[in-house]
């Protein structure tokens, strides 16, 4: 980061009670401090114990705001803040000392802050208490999450699965969601050697006590193990026992089990995080066993990571998330339906099988290394660097910000660039959004033309013509020309003498523009399309290696028929090959569907998909939408079979996702993409793809090469820097 970033942090959590949400608040502040932020943590409740807050007091740049002790909220007394009180207090603290980002946890709280409206564009929302299944995602919940996403600069997601689920249901989350997994501190004390277990065998659980966490059945494990000839004791740490209306009597039963002399149970009460780690480190096996109701959770267990950092093996449920973290062959999954007897069998196996214990400990230790506090600080630093770019040299000494106007009827290809321009210190950005290609508010456009130092017009259409004829003396005008405009009348109507630069996205279309218009060569420059490589770079789903993908199949020049040729050739050799198409159907574009030749093209294609023995059941048409990054997780090869393109973003997006591109030689393709990805025709394309599909290693090696190429040439930060230089320096 080039300047000090000021963060305000508030979680709807009580830091007197140690559980995952309270530990999140502590570790978030620690990571932000390591990342170089000035951070204020606002406490929800009066501090009765400093177990979580004391370690924060001496950290560089960290301030604890204690509303109860400092009497900042009238009438609070010794009660926790309500979401309404918290939102008002955060607004007041921001007025006194403005923050650059507000990090929030808790859905009700975030909803209240969003409704109050003061922090729009500065909210970094960490949401776990949201619906995590299709059945639970009601329309009301979608609308609420949509409002939260639209008001947030970033949505912090604990796992990739949660991020993809959120993006699939909430389009506003796409492009804003980033990974922010839990972090665990590295022990600052010597970790005991766990090769020689204690006698009795020591089990450990730390955290909250709740029905779904199986904490009450856990207290039966020493007696169940005794029946199996294994002497064992259970050590527990924590002081938060849930009152669960769905399980009346749980609180009292849990309290008695912990404090009533239950056979083999040793309860250590609430402890500072470091002391809890010491207690756990002196045990032999961690317990992450939960009720089956949590098997579909999209969250990551901090407990498993903490135990792993201590070199402890963990007994836990077999779930997709745990298999992704520890491997399908991890030896200490609870078998069967994960009943208490099943958990006892898994623990007994761990006690009797030192090799299984060692393998499990090594897997947990390796997993934990990816989630250290320092790794969390590095992730935060990366997120912040992208959101808060440095001021370009050309504006540092200006008396006032450089005024940048952006105009056009369709700004979808400028979205991330606009976000970047607005974040750059020294730039003041305004937008003249035309409601249609040739319709606008002349008064608003005239006002922007008079105000701006630089005007960027997206598309060389009517807006470009208008601004070229209403340019203010001393200002600069930049027009971006894509492709379809060259075949229209507008370039001939533009006053090119008033234009400073015409941006084309590829060398081929820059040459075509010069040939078609006769404009001065020095005015036409190439700045490529951008690819949000950080958003697209995600782990591939199982089976991706044998799945082709096409993004956008309308109009007919996109040549889905040639993509089907490739698929048929592949499936003639191996029926594992499939094609996924992400696109609006052609009949949703009236200007396409009104043409008889277009209709005939797609009718032939659909009939072929239904009747070809090689294609039946092998082509999937997915909904058009912004969730391209999560969709690409299933795709191993992205096809570009078009007759012509100005750039074709789909192969580049696929490359950034870790898919291998495959292109036919449309004009100019070899000036954008490496020739190794370009094939003479569908048979050659199918042959090349089949060769990569034979080996996981070969395919991954090609995907790594493609990913590196797209980052080098078209990554968002590089393209944004080129645009910024163009705006500032001309």
XYZ file of C-alpha atoms in Angstrom:
730
model
C 0.000 0.000 0.000
C 1.295 3.450 -0.891
C -0.563 5.267 1.885
C -1.902 4.475 5.313
C -5.327 2.851 5.104
C -7.727 3.489 7.982
C -9.985 0.584 8.909
C -12.950 0.532 11.249
C -13.883 -2.976 12.456
C -17.082 -4.081 14.168
C -18.506 -7.536 14.668
C -21.892 -8.304 16.139
C -20.028 -10.532 18.617
C -19.262 -10.475 22.332
C -15.516 -10.649 22.924
C -16.028 -11.848 26.488
C -17.035 -15.261 25.135
C -14.590 -17.309 23.138
C -16.052 -18.787 19.970
C -15.271 -18.649 16.266
C -16.930 -15.267 15.706
C -15.095 -13.627 18.605
C -11.789 -15.117 17.474
C -12.571 -13.726 13.982
C -12.652 -10.183 15.395
C -9.317 -10.666 17.134
C -7.555 -12.273 14.165
C -8.979 -9.724 11.677
C -7.508 -6.849 13.681
C -4.190 -8.699 14.003
C -4.055 -9.335 10.236
C -4.971 -5.728 9.380
C -2.247 -4.485 11.721
C 0.296 -6.781 10.052
C -0.914 -5.488 6.673
C -0.052 -1.928 7.752
C -3.526 -0.530 8.468
C -4.504 1.894 11.170
C -7.335 -0.080 12.755
C -10.053 0.778 15.259
C -11.935 -2.163 16.759
C -15.287 -1.136 18.220
C -16.426 -3.449 21.021
C -20.043 -4.563 21.157
C -20.171 -5.247 24.907
C -18.385 -4.025 28.043
C -15.146 -5.946 28.501
C -15.333 -8.232 31.512
C -12.279 -10.293 30.585
C -9.313 -9.290 28.453
C -8.663 -12.766 27.098
C -9.246 -11.636 23.503
C -8.692 -7.881 23.746
C -5.446 -7.751 25.769
C -3.319 -9.221 22.932
C -4.563 -6.401 20.664
C -3.739 -3.475 22.930
C -0.061 -3.199 22.012
C -0.317 -3.874 18.279
C 0.970 -1.140 15.909
C -1.792 1.177 14.727
C -4.551 -0.572 16.705
C -7.059 1.305 18.888
C -9.824 -0.320 20.912
C -13.020 1.707 21.114
C -14.934 0.790 24.296
C -18.402 2.375 23.969
C -19.667 1.223 27.374
C -16.619 2.345 29.346
C -16.291 5.590 27.370
C -20.065 6.273 27.579
C -20.296 6.815 23.829
C -23.866 5.490 23.530
C -26.430 7.080 25.874
C -28.344 4.503 27.844
C -26.141 1.536 26.900
C -25.122 0.790 30.473
C -23.674 -2.704 30.721
C -25.718 -4.070 27.811
C -24.357 -5.053 24.387
C -24.993 -2.644 21.512
C -28.003 -3.328 19.311
C -27.518 -3.179 15.504
C -29.262 0.218 15.458
C -27.019 1.611 18.207
C -23.924 0.155 16.550
C -24.784 1.689 13.163
C -25.289 5.132 14.692
C -22.059 4.885 16.681
C -20.047 3.812 13.636
C -21.426 6.796 11.695
C -20.411 9.129 14.525
C -16.901 7.663 14.733
C -16.576 8.059 10.962
C -17.604 11.718 11.132
C -14.930 12.365 13.748
C -12.261 10.395 11.907
C -13.243 9.111 8.448
C -12.339 5.515 7.618
C -11.355 4.051 4.259
C -13.072 0.736 4.892
C -15.590 -0.573 7.389
C -15.199 -4.289 8.132
C -18.428 -5.774 9.484
C -19.623 -9.202 10.609
C -23.240 -10.177 11.221
C -26.086 -10.160 8.695
C -28.560 -8.139 10.797
C -25.886 -5.587 11.618
C -24.717 -5.219 8.010
C -28.322 -4.859 6.861
C -28.848 -2.032 9.344
C -25.651 -0.213 8.321
C -26.595 -0.555 4.641
C -30.096 0.785 5.343
C -28.604 3.843 7.068
C -26.590 4.528 3.903
C -23.526 6.342 5.221
C -20.917 3.752 4.301
C -21.968 2.771 0.774
C -18.884 1.726 -1.195
C -16.731 1.371 1.921
C -18.309 -1.713 3.517
C -16.313 -4.957 3.606
C -18.956 -7.422 4.800
C -18.037 -10.802 6.278
C -21.160 -12.919 6.011
C -21.503 -16.442 7.377
C -24.995 -16.277 8.872
C -26.697 -16.432 5.487
C -28.727 -19.174 3.762
C -26.326 -21.832 2.514
C -28.690 -24.002 0.493
C -31.114 -23.479 -2.365
C -34.024 -24.435 -0.116
C -33.138 -21.758 2.433
C -32.438 -18.978 -0.089
C -35.803 -17.238 -0.175
C -36.604 -14.295 -2.437
C -36.578 -12.062 0.632
C -33.094 -13.268 1.563
C -31.874 -12.760 -2.026
C -33.203 -9.206 -2.076
C -31.578 -8.401 1.252
C -28.229 -9.882 0.216
C -28.482 -8.026 -3.092
C -28.814 -4.711 -1.228
C -25.862 -5.607 0.987
C -23.713 -6.612 -1.994
C -24.573 -3.460 -3.960
C -23.560 -1.258 -1.021
C -20.344 -3.163 -0.281
C -16.930 -2.640 -1.792
C -16.060 -6.234 -0.971
C -17.851 -9.311 0.332
C -15.487 -11.410 2.419
C -16.171 -15.123 1.900
C -14.705 -17.804 4.124
C -14.497 -20.488 1.411
C -14.575 -20.817 -2.355
C -17.770 -22.850 -2.041
C -19.493 -20.041 -0.142
C -18.295 -17.456 -2.676
C -19.614 -19.468 -5.638
C -22.934 -20.149 -3.908
C -23.377 -16.458 -3.120
C -22.528 -15.391 -6.675
C -24.949 -17.926 -8.156
C -27.874 -16.539 -6.142
C -26.909 -12.878 -5.801
C -25.683 -11.341 -9.095
C -24.613 -8.167 -7.280
C -21.980 -10.235 -5.446
C -20.112 -11.075 -8.654
C -16.829 -9.210 -8.915
C -17.085 -8.041 -5.306
C -16.562 -11.353 -3.524
C -13.060 -12.228 -2.323
C -11.714 -15.028 -0.187
C -11.076 -14.259 3.462
C -10.661 -17.631 5.194
C -10.102 -17.971 8.946
C -6.569 -17.566 10.210
C -4.766 -19.231 13.064
C -1.784 -17.935 15.021
C 1.382 -19.954 14.913
C 2.205 -21.240 18.418
C 4.884 -19.205 20.160
C 5.838 -22.112 22.431
C 7.483 -25.494 21.797
C 4.860 -27.942 20.555
C 5.084 -31.342 22.302
C 5.937 -34.458 20.327
C 2.682 -36.342 19.732
C 4.284 -39.626 18.686
C 3.861 -41.035 22.185
C 0.277 -40.496 23.317
C -0.721 -40.050 26.923
C -2.272 -42.781 28.982
C -5.205 -42.192 29.238
C -5.468 -40.995 25.610
C -6.298 -37.257 25.638
C -9.044 -35.807 23.448
C -9.559 -32.052 23.188
C -12.343 -29.706 22.124
C -12.158 -25.895 22.220
C -14.856 -23.373 21.330
C -18.570 -22.935 21.845
C -20.899 -25.605 23.176
C -23.918 -26.093 20.889
C -26.180 -28.965 19.782
C -25.005 -29.077 16.165
C -21.388 -29.125 17.314
C -22.060 -32.434 19.122
C -20.550 -31.099 22.319
C -22.972 -32.939 24.605
C -22.466 -36.352 22.919
C -18.703 -35.700 23.059
C -18.817 -35.989 26.823
C -19.886 -39.639 26.380
C -16.740 -40.534 24.440
C -14.560 -41.507 27.457
C -17.157 -44.057 28.585
C -17.805 -45.329 25.040
C -14.060 -45.751 24.534
C -13.723 -47.581 27.841
C -16.197 -50.140 26.487
C -13.798 -50.620 23.565
C -10.781 -51.087 25.802
C -9.347 -47.581 25.291
C -8.674 -45.453 28.359
C -9.396 -41.838 27.403
C -10.230 -38.446 28.826
C -11.809 -35.373 27.222
C -10.378 -31.878 27.790
C -12.690 -28.965 26.935
C -12.008 -25.219 26.756
C -14.677 -22.529 26.389
C -17.375 -20.664 28.267
C -20.136 -20.092 25.715
C -23.038 -22.547 26.105
C -25.869 -21.926 23.651
C -29.470 -21.498 24.707
C -31.132 -23.209 21.756
C -34.955 -22.985 21.554
C -34.955 -26.049 19.294
C -33.201 -28.046 22.033
C -34.793 -27.090 25.361
C -32.749 -28.309 28.267
C -29.491 -28.370 26.284
C -27.897 -25.531 28.239
C -28.462 -27.129 31.627
C -27.475 -30.606 30.439
C -24.282 -29.239 28.849
C -23.393 -27.292 31.991
C -23.846 -30.398 34.158
C -21.801 -32.541 31.773
C -18.908 -30.080 31.912
C -19.032 -29.266 35.582
C -20.763 -32.210 37.228
C -17.942 -34.699 37.375
C -18.761 -36.603 34.145
C -16.446 -39.584 33.837
C -13.241 -38.609 32.044
C -14.256 -34.990 31.289
C -11.872 -32.200 32.342
C -13.317 -28.736 31.715
C -10.858 -25.818 31.732
C -13.439 -23.034 31.314
C -12.837 -19.912 29.249
C -9.167 -19.217 28.520
C -7.149 -16.742 26.442
C -6.534 -18.076 22.969
C -2.853 -18.726 23.657
C -3.621 -20.702 26.837
C -6.324 -22.681 25.018
C -3.688 -23.595 22.421
C -1.279 -24.742 25.146
C -3.948 -26.980 26.667
C -4.793 -28.424 23.253
C -1.131 -28.959 22.382
C -0.761 -31.168 25.453
C -3.448 -33.534 24.155
C -3.306 -36.322 21.570
C -6.332 -35.852 19.318
C -8.588 -32.943 18.366
C -12.338 -33.307 17.952
C -14.014 -31.661 14.947
C -16.918 -34.132 14.863
C -20.254 -32.406 14.248
C -23.898 -33.294 13.682
C -24.814 -34.351 10.104
C -26.852 -31.133 9.832
C -23.572 -29.250 9.323
C -22.170 -31.576 6.659
C -23.381 -29.240 3.904
C -21.860 -26.162 5.559
C -19.904 -23.899 3.192
C -17.681 -22.682 6.034
C -14.239 -23.814 7.131
C -13.637 -25.061 10.668
C -11.160 -22.829 12.483
C -10.869 -25.565 15.065
C -9.379 -28.033 12.589
C -6.821 -25.426 11.510
C -5.875 -24.533 15.091
C -5.377 -28.185 15.987
C -3.367 -28.658 12.788
C -1.085 -25.744 13.697
C -0.352 -27.615 16.938
C 0.498 -30.829 15.101
C -2.663 -32.571 16.331
C -4.611 -35.050 14.212
C -8.363 -34.404 14.163
C -11.382 -36.702 14.060
C -14.092 -35.108 11.893
C -16.980 -35.776 9.505
C -16.384 -36.755 5.907
C -17.736 -33.785 3.937
C -16.835 -32.230 0.547
C -15.202 -29.295 2.350
C -13.089 -31.567 4.546
C -12.099 -33.750 1.588
C -10.985 -30.623 -0.285
C -8.947 -29.554 2.750
C -7.450 -32.873 3.854
C -8.004 -35.340 0.993
C -10.514 -38.100 0.366
C -8.083 -40.649 1.886
C -7.684 -38.821 5.200
C -7.664 -41.677 7.772
C -9.695 -40.216 10.643
C -13.101 -39.447 9.170
C -16.002 -40.557 11.348
C -17.634 -43.530 9.574
C -21.305 -44.280 9.085
C -23.871 -41.676 10.091
C -21.478 -39.986 12.540
C -23.354 -41.172 15.633
C -21.527 -41.185 19.009
C -20.641 -44.864 18.533
C -19.176 -44.053 15.098
C -17.092 -41.245 16.580
C -15.869 -43.602 19.313
C -14.767 -46.088 16.612
C -12.793 -43.351 14.815
C -11.110 -42.255 18.058
C -10.314 -45.868 18.992
C -8.718 -46.346 15.562
C -6.608 -43.221 16.098
C -5.494 -44.431 19.533
C -4.475 -47.871 18.216
C -2.976 -46.934 14.831
C 0.097 -44.686 15.129
C 0.607 -44.570 11.337
C -2.936 -43.296 10.777
C -2.377 -40.741 13.527
C 0.882 -39.523 11.973
C -0.638 -39.234 8.478
C -3.648 -37.341 9.840
C -1.410 -34.996 11.847
C 0.733 -34.264 8.782
C -2.358 -33.501 6.655
C -3.784 -31.178 9.309
C -0.416 -29.461 9.782
C -0.026 -28.898 6.016
C -3.566 -27.484 5.789
C -2.951 -25.094 8.679
C 0.177 -23.683 7.023
C -2.042 -22.121 4.352
C -4.067 -20.248 6.972
C -1.512 -18.591 9.231
C -1.956 -15.055 10.488
C 0.862 -13.909 8.223
C -0.843 -15.490 5.221
C -4.039 -13.647 6.208
C -2.098 -10.362 6.366
C -0.708 -11.008 2.877
C -4.237 -11.658 1.563
C -5.480 -8.429 3.144
C -2.555 -6.506 1.687
C -3.374 -7.850 -1.782
C -7.075 -6.932 -1.455
C -6.221 -3.439 -0.218
C -3.600 -2.788 -2.898
C -6.184 -3.494 -5.585
C -8.831 -1.262 -4.016
C -6.514 1.603 -3.031
C -4.086 2.144 -5.933
C -1.312 4.742 -5.617
C -1.622 8.241 -7.031
C -0.023 8.510 -10.497
C 2.945 10.850 -10.717
C 1.107 13.170 -13.093
C -1.504 14.232 -10.521
C 0.558 14.396 -7.324
C 1.390 18.101 -7.675
C -1.832 19.295 -9.307
C -3.693 22.107 -7.596
C -6.978 20.191 -7.953
C -7.983 16.667 -9.003
C -7.983 15.753 -12.678
C -11.625 15.743 -13.810
C -12.498 12.633 -15.801
C -15.862 12.293 -17.544
C -17.068 8.947 -18.871
C -19.958 8.770 -21.354
C -21.785 6.081 -23.275
C -24.904 3.957 -23.610
C -23.340 0.647 -22.507
C -20.507 0.725 -19.971
C -20.320 -3.000 -19.129
C -16.790 -3.319 -20.523
C -15.652 -0.391 -18.367
C -17.028 -1.491 -14.976
C -13.761 -2.455 -13.273
C -11.887 0.373 -14.973
C -14.421 2.837 -13.588
C -13.960 1.353 -10.121
C -10.208 1.824 -10.561
C -10.499 5.430 -11.787
C -12.707 6.317 -8.826
C -10.175 4.818 -6.412
C -7.105 6.559 -7.858
C -6.093 9.542 -5.682
C -6.118 12.740 -7.700
C -8.917 11.735 -10.109
C -12.486 13.073 -9.875
C -14.826 10.901 -11.964
C -18.349 11.618 -13.256
C -20.500 9.558 -15.618
C -22.930 10.593 -18.362
C -24.919 7.377 -18.822
C -26.942 7.512 -22.038
C -30.168 5.482 -21.648
C -29.976 4.290 -25.259
C -27.534 4.330 -28.162
C -28.768 7.669 -29.537
C -30.734 9.044 -26.581
C -29.405 11.274 -23.807
C -29.967 14.401 -21.739
C -28.208 17.163 -23.735
C -28.074 19.399 -20.678
C -26.292 16.760 -18.584
C -23.904 15.961 -21.437
C -23.120 19.656 -21.972
C -22.459 20.089 -18.263
C -20.026 17.154 -18.273
C -18.236 18.446 -21.386
C -17.743 21.854 -19.743
C -16.576 20.318 -16.429
C -14.172 17.589 -17.542
C -10.475 17.815 -18.248
C -10.678 14.461 -20.047
C -13.775 12.810 -21.546
C -13.758 9.077 -22.302
C -16.535 7.952 -24.667
C -17.247 4.228 -24.743
C -18.193 3.025 -28.284
C -17.664 5.142 -31.391
C -21.381 5.806 -31.773
C -23.729 8.781 -31.380
C -22.138 9.745 -28.049
C -18.730 9.996 -29.713
C -20.193 12.153 -32.466
C -21.891 14.460 -29.933
C -18.835 14.918 -27.709
C -16.523 15.509 -30.688
C -18.791 18.436 -31.648
C -19.115 19.852 -28.116
C -15.563 19.570 -26.848
C -14.417 22.320 -24.477
C -11.243 24.119 -25.508
C -8.322 22.829 -23.421
C -9.935 19.480 -22.597
C -9.034 16.104 -24.108
C -11.327 13.567 -25.763
C -10.715 9.810 -25.856
C -13.013 7.454 -27.806
C -12.951 3.665 -27.562
C -13.963 1.842 -30.746
C -14.826 -1.863 -30.522
C -15.972 -3.547 -33.743
C -19.544 -3.064 -34.883
C -19.133 0.717 -35.182
C -16.835 0.352 -38.203
C -19.734 -0.883 -40.318
C -21.956 2.067 -39.307
C -22.031 5.728 -40.292
C -20.825 7.199 -36.989
C -17.010 7.161 -37.484
C -17.524 9.310 -40.579
C -19.547 11.806 -38.510
C -16.949 12.174 -35.737
C -14.938 15.427 -35.826
C -11.565 13.686 -35.661
C -9.762 17.026 -35.194
C -11.419 17.272 -31.777
C -10.360 13.745 -30.779
C -7.048 13.210 -29.011
C -7.003 9.394 -28.974
C -9.044 6.549 -30.441
C -8.573 3.343 -28.457
C -8.833 -0.027 -30.207
C -8.613 -3.312 -28.312
C -6.426 -5.185 -30.810
C -3.755 -4.401 -33.429
C -5.890 -5.902 -36.214
C -8.822 -3.595 -35.492
C -6.501 -0.619 -35.110
C -5.288 -1.282 -38.678
C -8.851 -1.786 -39.921
C -9.889 1.483 -38.288
C -7.080 3.379 -39.991
C -7.883 1.792 -43.357
C -11.607 2.429 -43.017
C -11.482 6.013 -41.723
C -8.206 7.522 -42.925
C -7.728 9.062 -39.470
C -4.220 10.238 -38.464
C -2.136 7.229 -37.443
C -0.829 8.853 -34.231
C -4.354 9.200 -32.875
C -5.203 5.464 -33.010
C -3.634 3.406 -30.218
C -4.124 -0.102 -28.829
C -5.095 -0.779 -25.227
C -6.340 -4.362 -24.795
C -9.397 -5.536 -22.923
C -8.921 -6.272 -19.248
C -9.300 -9.601 -17.481
C -9.971 -9.732 -13.747
C -7.436 -12.519 -13.254
C -7.647 -12.441 -9.462
C -11.397 -13.037 -9.484
C -11.212 -15.760 -12.131
C -8.306 -17.756 -10.686
C -10.157 -20.430 -8.676
C -9.708 -24.154 -8.031
C -11.117 -26.381 -10.747
C -14.002 -28.732 -9.970
C -13.575 -32.490 -10.472
C -14.026 -33.480 -14.105
C -13.135 -30.059 -15.533
C -10.406 -31.556 -17.724
C -13.033 -33.183 -19.992
C -15.457 -30.261 -20.232
C -15.410 -27.676 -23.026
C -16.915 -24.244 -22.543
C -18.281 -21.524 -24.831
C -19.353 -18.081 -23.589
C -21.759 -16.249 -25.879
C -23.173 -17.986 -28.983
C -25.124 -15.171 -30.669
C -25.128 -14.074 -33.449
C -24.419 -16.994 -35.764
C -20.886 -15.764 -36.543
C -19.950 -17.115 -33.075
C -20.236 -20.534 -34.807
C -21.602 -22.870 -32.170
C -21.908 -25.389 -35.002
C -18.106 -25.610 -35.214
C -17.935 -26.090 -31.449
C -20.288 -29.043 -31.880
C -17.969 -30.433 -34.572
C -15.150 -30.394 -32.012
C -17.302 -32.064 -29.371
C -18.435 -34.837 -31.737
C -14.842 -35.575 -32.717
C -13.823 -35.822 -29.072
C -16.788 -37.976 -28.023
C -16.104 -40.376 -30.880
C -12.932 -41.199 -28.918
C -14.055 -40.716 -25.294
C -17.609 -40.249 -23.993
C -16.376 -38.276 -20.978
C -16.228 -35.108 -23.082
C -19.049 -32.575 -22.615
C -19.766 -28.992 -23.680
C -21.231 -26.260 -21.477
C -22.581 -23.109 -23.146
C -23.084 -19.935 -21.108
C -25.111 -17.471 -23.141
C -28.414 -15.778 -23.659
C -30.435 -17.736 -26.220
C -30.517 -16.006 -29.620
C -34.280 -15.388 -29.435
C -33.676 -12.949 -26.559
C -31.892 -10.611 -29.012
C -34.650 -9.191 -31.198
C -32.245 -7.777 -33.783
C -30.854 -11.305 -34.275
C -34.072 -13.300 -34.105
C -35.807 -11.059 -36.642
C -33.404 -12.305 -39.347
C -34.606 -15.509 -41.067
C -31.070 -16.724 -41.748
C -30.217 -16.448 -38.028
C -33.311 -18.416 -37.025
C -32.507 -21.118 -39.552
C -28.950 -21.400 -38.216
C -30.052 -22.012 -34.623
C -32.936 -24.297 -35.563
C -30.425 -26.516 -37.370
C -28.103 -26.478 -34.367
C -30.807 -27.375 -31.846
C -32.102 -30.175 -34.059
C -28.558 -31.507 -34.324
C -28.059 -31.446 -30.532
C -31.286 -33.454 -30.123
C -30.663 -36.024 -32.853
C -26.907 -36.627 -33.077
C -26.029 -39.840 -31.199
C -22.705 -38.309 -30.171
C -24.258 -35.093 -28.837
C -27.276 -36.412 -26.959
C -26.882 -35.598 -23.262
C -23.481 -33.991 -23.873
C -24.426 -30.320 -24.343
C -25.567 -28.160 -21.423
C -26.996 -24.656 -21.898
C -26.369 -22.607 -18.755
C -28.053 -19.342 -17.830
C -26.449 -16.112 -18.936
C -25.231 -14.169 -15.905
C -22.387 -12.450 -14.118
C -21.246 -15.623 -12.308
C -18.671 -16.445 -15.003
C -15.866 -17.015 -12.473
C -17.737 -19.746 -10.606
C -19.034 -21.259 -13.883
C -15.482 -21.508 -15.229
C -14.484 -23.746 -12.308
C -16.175 -26.590 -14.221
C -14.496 -25.790 -17.553
C -11.159 -27.216 -18.685
C -11.042 -25.830 -22.250
C -12.605 -22.606 -23.582
C -13.409 -22.536 -27.303
C -13.368 -19.575 -29.695
C -14.776 -20.762 -33.026
C -16.001 -17.390 -34.335
C -15.717 -16.146 -37.903
C -14.303 -12.865 -36.577
C -13.783 -11.020 -33.274
C -12.319 -7.705 -32.192
C -10.675 -9.372 -29.161
C -12.901 -12.188 -27.804
C -12.652 -12.025 -24.066
C -13.891 -15.582 -23.402
C -10.580 -17.373 -24.115
C -8.710 -14.861 -21.947
C -11.174 -15.330 -19.084
C -10.810 -19.074 -19.456
C -7.015 -18.795 -19.362
C -7.185 -16.747 -16.166
C -9.389 -19.462 -14.633
C -6.883 -22.220 -15.395
C -8.605 -23.502 -18.543
C -6.763 -24.103 -21.814
C -7.882 -21.890 -24.741
C -8.609 -23.285 -28.198
C -9.180 -20.862 -31.070
C -9.829 -21.031 -34.777
C -7.784 -18.544 -36.851
C -10.184 -15.625 -37.060
C -8.476 -12.438 -38.340
C -6.125 -10.963 -35.751
C -6.343 -13.880 -33.306
C -2.588 -14.519 -33.509
C -1.860 -10.918 -32.443
C -3.815 -11.390 -29.220
C -3.227 -15.045 -28.338
C -0.179 -17.318 -28.553
C -0.168 -19.320 -31.792
C 0.056 -22.592 -29.830
C -3.635 -22.176 -28.919
C -4.787 -21.492 -32.522
C -5.809 -24.443 -34.738
C -6.513 -24.694 -38.470
C -10.000 -26.157 -38.080
C -12.271 -28.212 -35.829
C -10.446 -31.550 -36.495
C -7.076 -30.060 -35.526
C -8.638 -28.375 -32.506
C -10.196 -31.651 -31.355
C -6.883 -33.487 -31.838
C -4.985 -30.952 -29.716
C -7.615 -30.985 -26.963
C -7.713 -34.786 -26.908
C -3.943 -34.897 -26.449
C -4.167 -32.609 -23.416
C -7.081 -34.584 -21.984
C -5.107 -37.821 -21.806
C -3.104 -36.720 -18.767
C -3.996 -34.549 -15.784
C -0.402 -33.324 -15.584
C -0.213 -32.384 -19.273
C -3.490 -30.478 -19.114
C -2.500 -28.652 -15.916
C 0.888 -27.695 -17.357
C -0.782 -26.155 -20.420
C -3.321 -24.393 -18.174
C -0.519 -22.935 -16.033
C 1.198 -21.587 -19.149
C -2.042 -20.019 -20.366
C -2.754 -18.478 -16.946
C 0.719 -16.912 -16.822
C 0.308 -15.489 -20.339
C -2.999 -13.782 -19.636
C -1.725 -12.277 -16.386
C 1.311 -10.916 -18.181
C -0.681 -9.299 -20.992
C -4.252 -8.574 -19.914
C -4.512 -8.582 -16.109
C -6.800 -5.840 -14.824
C -4.094 -4.009 -12.887
C -1.860 -3.761 -15.981
C -4.634 -2.545 -18.279
C -5.925 -0.126 -15.622
C -2.421 1.314 -15.256
C -2.212 1.829 -19.040
C -5.583 3.626 -19.039
C -4.597 5.773 -16.062
C -1.389 6.806 -17.801
C -3.423 7.684 -20.899
C -5.821 9.853 -18.862
C -3.119 11.631 -16.889
C -0.358 11.998 -19.459
C -2.245 11.853 -22.740
